[in-house]
Amino acid sequence: MKSNIQDTPLNKQLFGEDFIWGISTAAVQIEGAHDADGKGESIWDVFTQKKGKILNGHHHHIATDFYNRYQSDIDLIKQLNIPNFRFSISWSRILPDGTGEVNQAGIDYYNRVINYCIELGIEPWLTLYHWDLPHALEQQGGWTNRAIVDWFTEYVAVCANAFGDRVKHWMVMNEPSVFTGAGYFLGIHAPGRKGIKNFLPAIHHAVLCIAAGARTLRGILPDSEIGTTFSCSYIEPYSAKPRDVAAAIRVDALLNRLFIEPILGLGYPAELTVLAGMDKYILPGDMDSVKFDFDFIGLQNYTREIVEHSFFTPYIHASLVKAEKRKVPITAMGWEVYPASIYHILKKYDLYPQIRKVYLTESGAAFKDEVVDDLVDDPKRVEYLQQYLQQVLKAKNEGCKVEGYFIWTLTDNFEWAEGYHPRFGIIYVDFETQQRIIKSSGLWYAGLLR
Ligand code: BGC
């Protein structure tokens, strides 16, 4: 009888003994305590104060109060049988001015979190940069100033020396395309800068920092596992018309190839004419120094995008055809639920022989969750996770080098410019009382990992 992998009930054994199962978070989205214990201002502290930047005027000053509740939240990770916890370090807690004096209280805080994970048998996975640049550095140009390579290297070295005796898995950066695109081109994320003149240097300096940060880690911690993460969406043209197909190729280069290819030693994608002005930021020797042989690449996938030619969109001449308009199932972010996206993404990145190993470091969905009789039943999220995982399994069984999966995210949290409205957690948070309720999806994950 012909077997169909889609029909196989999910079971963690199917992914193999060594498959890494985890949960992901980020400092700004959960910690709160934005000015506690000597922390300096970050670009998000400044951006959230500006009128009209965050939906409903929300800010992250308390968020899920993880800073104070880390023990009970890590207890929940334990209760859900999740063996790996990915979280990010806030640069301005460690170096309040971005460089120079180290804030010991910041180091102590992350030591408490790391030590508590280890005490409970949970492996800590650290992201060094999840978008919260110290404001003092932004005042000197932030990602548009090439000096950021030195600033970032200094920060990475402080973290490696402080935590490297216990932390074995490191991610240099989270989704550079989002923080440069949304923060330095569209102006919809911190620091709110716009235009190509900010975007191009930010791209190149981020690429330089990914490699410089990784080299710093490897120099100090030769035995640790070093990766970095990229967002990626499966891209398809709206029609078979040559101009839609060409538009899809450009968007794919922008969203899926722009950052990873230079790091793999392939240079910037030639299809992107938007990069025409990039040359002036690339100094001799740069394209060699941006190469780094990562132990793993973290891929983060939520959806697919359908692309059509658009004469009026500057630089890229392409636009996304909204999922809502296409009448397909969507999440609370308006993103299409399209499980095969994660399969195609794994197949796509499998074509790069330079990539040794892939972990899916984020995957998840926001839905409108409600508390009924003290319970939160979220069947759509359970179905989403099951279907995406089936596709991961299919890719793995076809030989793709995928060796881990981290759900985004532990608790509902501060979803950047969208505020607290989209709920991505497998644990519900009442933001008034900070009460946590494990959703059905959390119970489902606990069952899978039992
Ligand atoms: C980011 C997270 C974010 C999630 C959902 C990823 O792009 O790394 O910080 O909350 O997607 O939007």
CSV table of C-alpha atoms and ligand atoms in Angstrom, one decimal:
chain,number,residue,atom,x,y,z
A,1,MET,CA,0.0,0.0,0.0
A,2,LYS,CA,1.2,3.5,-0.8
A,3,SER,CA,2.1,5.3,2.4
A,4,ASN,CA,1.4,9.0,2.7
A,5,ILE,CA,3.6,10.8,5.2
A,6,GLN,CA,0.8,13.4,5.7
A,7,ASP,CA,-1.4,10.7,7.3
A,8,THR,CA,1.2,9.6,9.8
A,9,PRO,CA,0.3,10.8,13.3
A,10,LEU,CA,3.0,13.0,14.6
A,11,ASN,CA,5.4,11.4,17.1
A,12,LYS,CA,8.7,12.9,18.1
A,13,GLN,CA,10.5,9.6,17.4
A,14,LEU,CA,9.8,10.1,13.7
A,15,PHE,CA,12.3,13.0,13.8
A,16,GLY,CA,15.1,10.9,15.3
A,17,GLU,CA,16.7,10.8,18.7
A,18,ASP,CA,19.0,13.8,18.2
A,19,PHE,CA,16.4,16.2,16.8
A,20,ILE,CA,16.4,19.4,18.8
A,21,TRP,CA,13.0,20.6,20.2
A,22,GLY,CA,12.7,24.0,21.6
A,23,ILE,CA,10.9,27.3,22.2
A,24,SER,CA,12.0,30.8,21.2
A,25,THR,CA,11.7,34.3,22.7
A,26,ALA,CA,13.3,37.7,22.5
A,27,ALA,CA,14.4,40.2,25.2
A,28,VAL,CA,12.3,43.2,24.2
A,29,GLN,CA,9.2,41.1,23.7
A,30,ILE,CA,9.1,39.6,27.2
A,31,GLU,CA,11.5,41.1,29.7
A,32,GLY,CA,9.9,44.4,30.6
A,33,ALA,CA,12.1,46.1,33.3
A,34,HIS,CA,13.2,48.5,30.5
A,35,ASP,CA,15.2,50.8,32.8
A,36,ALA,CA,15.9,48.4,35.7
A,37,ASP,CA,19.3,47.8,37.3
A,38,GLY,CA,21.5,50.0,35.2
A,39,LYS,CA,20.1,49.1,31.8
A,40,GLY,CA,20.7,51.7,29.1
A,41,GLU,CA,18.1,52.9,26.7
A,42,SER,CA,17.6,50.9,23.5
A,43,ILE,CA,16.2,52.1,20.2
A,44,TRP,CA,13.0,50.3,21.1
A,45,ASP,CA,12.8,52.3,24.4
A,46,VAL,CA,12.9,55.5,22.3
A,47,PHE,CA,10.8,54.3,19.4
A,48,THR,CA,7.8,53.1,21.5
A,49,GLN,CA,7.6,56.6,23.1
A,50,LYS,CA,7.0,58.2,19.7
A,51,LYS,CA,3.3,58.9,18.8
A,52,GLY,CA,1.6,56.6,16.4
A,53,LYS,CA,4.5,54.1,16.1
A,54,ILE,CA,3.0,51.2,18.0
A,55,LEU,CA,-0.6,50.0,17.6
A,56,ASN,CA,-2.8,51.3,20.4
A,57,GLY,CA,0.1,53.2,21.9
A,58,HIS,CA,1.4,50.0,23.5
A,59,HIS,CA,5.0,49.8,24.9
A,60,HIS,CA,7.2,47.1,26.2
A,61,HIS,CA,8.0,48.6,29.6
A,62,ILE,CA,6.5,45.6,31.5
A,63,ALA,CA,5.8,43.2,28.6
A,64,THR,CA,5.4,39.8,30.2
A,65,ASP,CA,7.6,40.8,33.1
A,66,PHE,CA,10.0,37.9,32.4
A,67,TYR,CA,12.8,39.9,34.0
A,68,ASN,CA,11.1,39.3,37.4
A,69,ARG,CA,9.2,36.1,36.5
A,70,TYR,CA,11.9,34.2,34.7
A,71,GLN,CA,11.9,31.4,37.3
A,72,SER,CA,8.1,30.6,37.1
A,73,ASP,CA,8.3,30.9,33.3
A,74,ILE,CA,11.2,28.5,33.0
A,75,ASP,CA,9.3,26.2,35.4
A,76,LEU,CA,6.5,26.3,32.7
A,77,ILE,CA,9.1,25.4,30.0
A,78,LYS,CA,10.0,22.4,32.2
A,79,GLN,CA,6.4,21.5,32.8
A,80,LEU,CA,5.9,21.4,29.0
A,81,ASN,CA,8.8,19.0,28.6
A,82,ILE,CA,10.6,21.5,26.3
A,83,PRO,CA,14.4,20.7,26.5
A,84,ASN,CA,15.8,23.8,24.7
A,85,PHE,CA,15.1,27.5,25.4
A,86,ARG,CA,16.2,30.2,22.9
A,87,PHE,CA,16.3,33.7,24.2
A,88,SER,CA,18.1,36.9,23.4
A,89,ILE,CA,20.5,39.2,25.4
A,90,SER,CA,19.7,42.8,25.5
A,91,TRP,CA,22.8,44.7,24.5
A,92,SER,CA,22.0,47.8,26.5
A,93,ARG,CA,21.6,45.7,29.7
A,94,ILE,CA,25.2,44.5,29.3
A,95,LEU,CA,26.7,47.7,27.9
A,96,PRO,CA,24.3,50.6,28.7
A,97,ASP,CA,26.1,52.9,26.3
A,98,GLY,CA,26.7,50.2,23.7
A,99,THR,CA,30.5,50.2,24.4
A,100,GLY,CA,32.8,50.8,27.3
A,101,GLU,CA,31.6,50.2,30.8
A,102,VAL,CA,29.9,46.8,31.5
A,103,ASN,CA,26.8,46.7,33.7
A,104,GLN,CA,27.5,43.9,36.1
A,105,ALA,CA,23.8,43.8,37.1
A,106,GLY,CA,22.9,42.9,33.5
A,107,ILE,CA,25.4,40.1,33.4
A,108,ASP,CA,24.1,38.9,36.8
A,109,TYR,CA,20.6,38.8,35.5
A,110,TYR,CA,21.4,36.6,32.4
A,111,ASN,CA,23.6,34.4,34.7
A,112,ARG,CA,20.5,33.8,36.9
A,113,VAL,CA,18.4,32.9,33.8
A,114,ILE,CA,21.1,30.6,32.3
A,115,ASN,CA,21.8,29.0,35.7
A,116,TYR,CA,18.2,28.4,36.3
A,117,CYS,CA,17.7,26.7,32.9
A,118,ILE,CA,20.7,24.5,33.6
A,119,GLU,CA,19.4,23.6,37.1
A,120,LEU,CA,16.2,22.4,35.5
A,121,GLY,CA,18.0,20.5,32.7
A,122,ILE,CA,17.0,23.0,30.0
A,123,GLU,CA,19.6,23.9,27.4
A,124,PRO,CA,20.0,27.7,26.9
A,125,TRP,CA,20.4,28.9,23.3
A,126,LEU,CA,21.5,32.6,23.1
A,127,THR,CA,20.7,35.1,20.4
A,128,LEU,CA,23.1,38.1,20.7
A,129,TYR,CA,21.1,40.6,18.7
A,130,HIS,CA,17.3,40.5,18.4
A,131,TRP,CA,16.8,44.1,17.2
A,132,ASP,CA,17.4,46.2,20.4
A,133,LEU,CA,20.4,48.4,19.6
A,134,PRO,CA,21.6,50.7,22.4
A,135,HIS,CA,20.3,54.2,21.7
A,136,ALA,CA,23.7,55.7,22.4
A,137,LEU,CA,25.0,53.9,19.3
A,138,GLU,CA,22.0,54.9,17.2
A,139,GLN,CA,22.8,58.5,18.0
A,140,GLN,CA,26.2,57.9,16.3
A,141,GLY,CA,24.5,56.5,13.2
A,142,GLY,CA,23.6,53.0,14.5
A,143,TRP,CA,23.7,50.4,11.7
A,144,THR,CA,24.6,53.0,9.1
A,145,ASN,CA,28.0,53.7,10.8
A,146,ARG,CA,30.7,51.2,9.9
A,147,ALA,CA,32.1,51.6,13.5
A,148,ILE,CA,29.3,49.2,14.5
A,149,VAL,CA,31.6,46.3,13.5
A,150,ASP,CA,33.9,47.3,16.4
A,151,TRP,CA,31.0,48.0,18.8
A,152,PHE,CA,29.3,44.7,18.0
A,153,THR,CA,32.5,42.7,18.3
A,154,GLU,CA,33.2,44.3,21.7
A,155,TYR,CA,29.7,43.3,22.9
A,156,VAL,CA,29.9,39.8,21.5
A,157,ALA,CA,33.3,39.3,23.3
A,158,VAL,CA,31.8,40.5,26.7
A,159,CYS,CA,28.9,38.0,26.3
A,160,ALA,CA,31.2,35.1,25.2
A,161,ASN,CA,33.5,35.6,28.2
A,162,ALA,CA,30.6,36.0,30.6
A,163,PHE,CA,28.3,33.1,29.6
A,164,GLY,CA,30.4,30.8,27.4
A,165,ASP,CA,31.4,28.5,30.2
A,166,ARG,CA,27.8,27.3,30.3
A,167,VAL,CA,26.2,28.3,27.0
A,168,LYS,CA,27.0,26.0,24.1
A,169,HIS,CA,24.7,27.2,21.4
A,170,TRP,CA,24.9,30.8,20.0
A,171,MET,CA,23.0,32.7,17.4
A,172,VAL,CA,24.8,35.9,16.3
A,173,MET,CA,21.8,37.8,14.9
A,174,ASN,CA,18.0,37.5,14.4
A,175,GLU,CA,16.6,38.2,11.0
A,176,PRO,CA,18.7,41.0,9.6
A,177,SER,CA,16.3,41.5,6.7
A,178,VAL,CA,13.6,42.6,9.2
A,179,PHE,CA,15.6,45.0,11.4
A,180,THR,CA,17.2,46.7,8.4
A,181,GLY,CA,14.1,46.6,6.2
A,182,ALA,CA,11.6,47.7,8.8
A,183,GLY,CA,13.9,49.8,10.9
A,184,TYR,CA,16.2,51.5,8.3
A,185,PHE,CA,14.1,51.5,5.0
A,186,LEU,CA,10.4,51.5,5.8
A,187,GLY,CA,10.7,53.3,9.2
A,188,ILE,CA,8.0,51.1,10.8
A,189,HIS,CA,10.3,49.5,13.4
A,190,ALA,CA,12.9,51.2,15.6
A,191,PRO,CA,14.8,53.4,15.0
A,192,GLY,CA,12.2,54.5,12.4
A,193,ARG,CA,14.7,55.5,9.7
A,194,LYS,CA,13.6,55.5,6.1
A,195,GLY,CA,15.1,55.4,2.6
A,196,ILE,CA,17.8,53.7,0.6
A,197,LYS,CA,20.6,55.8,2.0
A,198,ASN,CA,20.0,54.2,5.4
A,199,PHE,CA,19.1,50.8,4.1
A,200,LEU,CA,22.2,50.0,2.0
A,201,PRO,CA,24.8,50.8,4.7
A,202,ALA,CA,22.7,49.0,7.3
A,203,ILE,CA,22.6,45.9,5.2
A,204,HIS,CA,26.3,45.8,4.6
A,205,HIS,CA,27.3,46.5,8.1
A,206,ALA,CA,24.9,43.9,9.4
A,207,VAL,CA,26.5,41.3,7.1
A,208,LEU,CA,30.0,42.4,8.3
A,209,CYS,CA,28.8,42.1,11.9
A,210,ILE,CA,27.3,38.6,11.4
A,211,ALA,CA,30.7,37.3,10.3
A,212,ALA,CA,32.7,39.4,12.8
A,213,GLY,CA,30.5,38.4,15.7
A,214,ALA,CA,30.8,34.7,14.7
A,215,ARG,CA,34.6,34.9,14.4
A,216,THR,CA,34.8,36.5,17.8
A,217,LEU,CA,32.6,33.7,19.3
A,218,ARG,CA,34.7,31.0,17.6
A,219,GLY,CA,38.0,32.6,18.9
A,220,ILE,CA,36.8,32.7,22.5
A,221,LEU,CA,34.7,29.6,22.5
A,222,PRO,CA,36.2,27.2,19.9
A,223,ASP,CA,34.0,24.3,21.1
A,224,SER,CA,30.6,26.0,21.0
A,225,GLU,CA,28.0,25.6,18.3
A,226,ILE,CA,27.7,28.9,16.3
A,227,GLY,CA,24.8,29.9,14.1
A,228,THR,CA,22.8,32.9,13.0
A,229,THR,CA,19.2,33.2,11.9
A,230,PHE,CA,17.3,34.4,8.9
A,231,SER,CA,13.6,34.9,8.1
A,232,CYS,CA,12.4,33.2,5.0
A,233,SER,CA,9.2,32.9,3.2
A,234,TYR,CA,8.4,30.7,0.2
A,235,ILE,CA,7.8,33.0,-2.8
A,236,GLU,CA,5.6,32.2,-5.8
A,237,PRO,CA,4.5,34.4,-8.7
A,238,TYR,CA,0.9,35.5,-8.9
A,239,SER,CA,0.7,34.3,-12.5
A,240,ALA,CA,2.9,32.6,-15.1
A,241,LYS,CA,3.3,36.0,-16.9
A,242,PRO,CA,7.0,36.7,-17.3
A,243,ARG,CA,6.9,40.0,-15.5
A,244,ASP,CA,5.2,38.4,-12.4
A,245,VAL,CA,7.8,35.6,-12.5
A,246,ALA,CA,10.6,38.1,-12.7
A,247,ALA,CA,9.1,40.1,-9.8
A,248,ALA,CA,9.0,36.9,-7.7
A,249,ILE,CA,12.7,36.2,-8.4
A,250,ARG,CA,13.5,39.7,-7.2
A,251,VAL,CA,11.5,39.4,-4.0
A,252,ASP,CA,13.0,36.0,-3.3
A,253,ALA,CA,16.4,37.6,-3.7
A,254,LEU,CA,15.5,40.4,-1.3
A,255,LEU,CA,13.8,38.3,1.4
A,256,ASN,CA,15.6,35.0,1.2
A,257,ARG,CA,19.0,35.5,-0.3
A,258,LEU,CA,20.3,39.0,0.4
A,259,PHE,CA,21.9,38.2,3.8
A,260,ILE,CA,22.8,34.6,3.6
A,261,GLU,CA,24.6,34.5,0.2
A,262,PRO,CA,27.4,36.9,1.1
A,263,ILE,CA,28.0,35.0,4.3
A,264,LEU,CA,28.2,31.7,2.3
A,265,GLY,CA,30.8,33.4,0.1
A,266,LEU,CA,28.4,34.0,-2.9
A,267,GLY,CA,28.3,37.8,-2.8
A,268,TYR,CA,25.1,39.9,-2.9
A,269,PRO,CA,22.4,38.6,-5.3
A,270,ALA,CA,23.0,40.2,-8.7
A,271,GLU,CA,19.2,40.3,-9.4
A,272,LEU,CA,18.8,43.1,-6.9
A,273,THR,CA,19.4,46.3,-8.8
A,274,VAL,CA,18.3,48.1,-5.7
A,275,LEU,CA,21.8,47.4,-4.4
A,276,ALA,CA,23.4,49.5,-7.2
A,277,GLY,CA,24.6,52.1,-4.7
A,278,MET,CA,26.1,49.5,-2.3
A,279,ASP,CA,29.6,49.7,-3.8
A,280,LYS,CA,30.5,52.7,-1.9
A,281,TYR,CA,30.1,50.9,1.4
A,282,ILE,CA,32.0,47.8,0.4
A,283,LEU,CA,35.7,48.3,1.2
A,284,PRO,CA,38.5,46.1,-0.3
A,285,GLY,CA,38.6,42.7,1.4
A,286,ASP,CA,35.0,43.0,2.7
A,287,MET,CA,33.5,40.3,0.6
A,288,ASP,CA,36.2,37.9,1.9
A,289,SER,CA,35.7,38.9,5.5
A,290,VAL,CA,31.9,38.4,5.4
A,291,LYS,CA,32.4,34.7,4.8
A,292,PHE,CA,32.0,32.5,7.8
A,293,ASP,CA,31.6,28.7,8.1
A,294,PHE,CA,28.6,28.5,10.5
A,295,ASP,CA,28.0,25.3,12.4
A,296,PHE,CA,24.3,25.9,11.7
A,297,ILE,CA,21.9,28.2,10.0
A,298,GLY,CA,18.7,29.1,11.8
A,299,LEU,CA,15.7,29.5,9.4
A,300,GLN,CA,12.5,31.1,10.6
A,301,ASN,CA,9.4,30.5,8.5
A,302,TYR,CA,5.8,31.5,9.0
A,303,THR,CA,4.2,31.8,5.6
A,304,ARG,CA,4.5,32.1,1.8
A,305,GLU,CA,4.2,35.2,-0.2
A,306,ILE,CA,2.6,35.6,-3.6
A,307,VAL,CA,4.2,38.3,-5.7
A,308,GLU,CA,3.1,40.3,-8.7
A,309,HIS,CA,4.8,42.9,-10.9
A,310,SER,CA,4.2,46.5,-9.7
A,311,PHE,CA,5.3,49.4,-11.8
A,312,PHE,CA,4.8,51.9,-9.0
A,313,THR,CA,6.8,50.2,-6.3
A,314,PRO,CA,10.2,51.9,-6.3
A,315,TYR,CA,13.5,49.8,-6.6
A,316,ILE,CA,11.9,46.4,-6.6
A,317,HIS,CA,8.9,46.9,-8.9
A,318,ALA,CA,7.0,44.1,-7.2
A,319,SER,CA,4.3,43.8,-4.6
A,320,LEU,CA,2.8,41.2,-2.4
A,321,VAL,CA,-0.7,40.0,-3.1
A,322,LYS,CA,-2.3,40.0,0.3
A,323,ALA,CA,-3.5,36.7,1.6
A,324,GLU,CA,-6.8,38.2,2.6
A,325,LYS,CA,-7.4,39.2,-1.0
A,326,ARG,CA,-6.6,35.7,-2.1
A,327,LYS,CA,-9.3,34.3,0.2
A,328,VAL,CA,-7.0,31.7,1.8
A,329,PRO,CA,-6.8,30.8,5.5
A,330,ILE,CA,-4.9,33.5,7.5
A,331,THR,CA,-3.6,34.1,11.0
A,332,ALA,CA,-4.2,37.2,13.1
A,333,MET,CA,-1.2,38.8,11.4
A,334,GLY,CA,-3.0,38.4,8.1
A,335,TRP,CA,-0.4,35.9,7.0
A,336,GLU,CA,-1.4,32.9,4.9
A,337,VAL,CA,-1.5,29.5,6.7
A,338,TYR,CA,0.5,27.5,4.2
A,339,PRO,CA,2.2,24.5,5.7
A,340,ALA,CA,4.1,23.5,2.5
A,341,SER,CA,6.0,26.8,2.8
A,342,ILE,CA,8.3,25.3,5.4
A,343,TYR,CA,8.9,22.3,3.2
A,344,HIS,CA,9.8,24.4,0.2
A,345,ILE,CA,12.1,26.6,2.3
A,346,LEU,CA,14.0,23.6,3.6
A,347,LYS,CA,14.4,22.2,0.1
A,348,LYS,CA,15.5,25.6,-1.1
A,349,TYR,CA,18.3,26.1,1.5
A,350,ASP,CA,19.3,22.4,1.1
A,351,LEU,CA,20.6,23.4,-2.3
A,352,TYR,CA,23.4,25.4,-0.7
A,353,PRO,CA,26.2,22.9,-0.1
A,354,GLN,CA,27.9,25.4,2.2
A,355,ILE,CA,25.2,25.0,4.8
A,356,ARG,CA,26.1,22.2,7.2
A,357,LYS,CA,23.0,22.0,9.3
A,358,VAL,CA,19.6,23.8,9.7
A,359,TYR,CA,17.6,24.4,12.8
A,360,LEU,CA,14.1,25.9,12.3
A,361,THR,CA,14.6,28.5,15.1
A,362,GLU,CA,11.1,30.0,14.8
A,363,SER,CA,7.8,28.8,13.5
A,364,GLY,CA,4.4,29.6,14.9
A,365,ALA,CA,1.2,31.6,14.5
A,366,ALA,CA,-1.0,34.3,16.1
A,367,PHE,CA,-4.7,33.6,16.5
A,368,LYS,CA,-7.4,35.4,18.4
A,369,ASP,CA,-7.3,33.4,21.7
A,370,GLU,CA,-9.9,33.7,24.4
A,371,VAL,CA,-10.2,32.5,28.0
A,372,VAL,CA,-13.3,30.4,28.5
A,373,ASP,CA,-13.8,28.9,32.0
A,374,ASP,CA,-10.2,29.5,32.8
A,375,LEU,CA,-9.0,27.6,29.7
A,376,VAL,CA,-7.7,28.7,26.4
A,377,ASP,CA,-8.5,26.3,23.6
A,378,ASP,CA,-6.5,27.1,20.4
A,379,PRO,CA,-7.2,24.4,17.9
A,380,LYS,CA,-6.1,26.5,15.0
A,381,ARG,CA,-2.6,26.8,16.5
A,382,VAL,CA,-2.4,23.1,17.2
A,383,GLU,CA,-3.4,22.3,13.7
A,384,TYR,CA,-0.9,24.9,12.3
A,385,LEU,CA,1.9,23.4,14.3
A,386,GLN,CA,1.0,19.8,13.4
A,387,GLN,CA,0.7,20.6,9.7
A,388,TYR,CA,4.0,22.5,9.6
A,389,LEU,CA,5.8,19.8,11.5
A,390,GLN,CA,4.4,17.2,9.0
A,391,GLN,CA,6.0,19.2,6.3
A,392,VAL,CA,9.3,19.4,8.2
A,393,LEU,CA,9.2,15.6,8.6
A,394,LYS,CA,8.5,15.2,4.9
A,395,ALA,CA,11.6,17.3,4.0
A,396,LYS,CA,13.7,15.5,6.6
A,397,ASN,CA,12.7,12.1,5.2
A,398,GLU,CA,13.7,13.3,1.8
A,399,GLY,CA,17.2,14.0,3.1
A,400,CYS,CA,17.1,17.7,4.0
A,401,LYS,CA,19.6,18.6,6.7
A,402,VAL,CA,17.1,19.9,9.2
A,403,GLU,CA,17.9,19.0,12.8
A,404,GLY,CA,15.7,21.1,15.1
A,405,TYR,CA,12.5,23.0,15.5
A,406,PHE,CA,11.7,25.8,17.9
A,407,ILE,CA,8.2,27.2,18.3
A,408,TRP,CA,7.6,30.9,18.3
A,409,THR,CA,6.8,31.5,21.2
A,410,LEU,CA,6.5,30.7,24.9
A,411,THR,CA,4.0,33.3,26.1
A,412,ASP,CA,1.9,35.9,24.3
A,413,ASN,CA,4.1,39.0,24.2
A,414,PHE,CA,5.0,42.4,22.8
A,415,GLU,CA,4.7,41.9,19.0
A,416,TRP,CA,6.8,45.0,18.0
A,417,ALA,CA,4.8,47.6,16.1
A,418,GLU,CA,1.6,45.5,16.5
A,419,GLY,CA,1.7,45.8,20.3
A,420,TYR,CA,0.0,43.1,22.4
A,421,HIS,CA,-2.8,42.4,19.9
A,422,PRO,CA,-1.4,39.4,18.1
A,423,ARG,CA,-1.0,36.4,20.5
A,424,PHE,CA,1.7,34.0,19.3
A,425,GLY,CA,2.2,32.1,22.6
A,426,ILE,CA,1.5,28.5,23.5
A,427,ILE,CA,0.9,30.1,27.0
A,428,TYR,CA,-1.7,32.8,27.3
A,429,VAL,CA,-0.9,35.9,29.2
A,430,ASP,CA,-3.4,38.2,30.8
A,431,PHE,CA,-1.5,41.5,30.4
A,432,GLU,CA,-3.4,43.2,33.3
A,433,THR,CA,-2.6,40.6,35.9
A,434,GLN,CA,0.3,38.7,34.3
A,435,GLN,CA,-1.6,35.5,34.9
A,436,ARG,CA,-0.4,32.6,32.6
A,437,ILE,CA,-2.7,29.9,31.2
A,438,ILE,CA,-1.2,27.1,29.2
A,439,LYS,CA,-3.2,26.9,25.9
A,440,SER,CA,-4.2,23.6,24.3
A,441,SER,CA,-1.2,24.1,22.0
A,442,GLY,CA,1.1,24.1,25.0
A,443,LEU,CA,-0.5,20.9,26.3
A,444,TRP,CA,-0.2,19.4,22.8
A,445,TYR,CA,3.5,20.3,22.6
A,446,ALA,CA,4.1,18.9,26.1
A,447,GLY,CA,2.4,15.6,24.9
A,448,LEU,CA,4.5,15.5,21.8
A,449,LEU,CA,7.7,15.9,23.8
A,450,ARG,CA,6.8,13.6,26.7
B,1,BGC,C1,10.7,37.6,14.9
B,1,BGC,C2,9.9,37.7,16.2
B,1,BGC,C3,8.5,38.0,15.9
B,1,BGC,C4,7.9,36.9,15.0
B,1,BGC,C5,6.4,37.1,14.7
B,1,BGC,C6,10.0,37.0,13.8
B,1,BGC,O1,10.1,37.8,12.6
B,1,BGC,O2,12.0,37.1,15.1
B,1,BGC,O3,10.5,38.7,17.0
B,1,BGC,O4,7.7,38.2,17.0
B,1,BGC,O5,8.6,36.8,13.8
B,1,BGC,O6,6.2,38.3,14.0
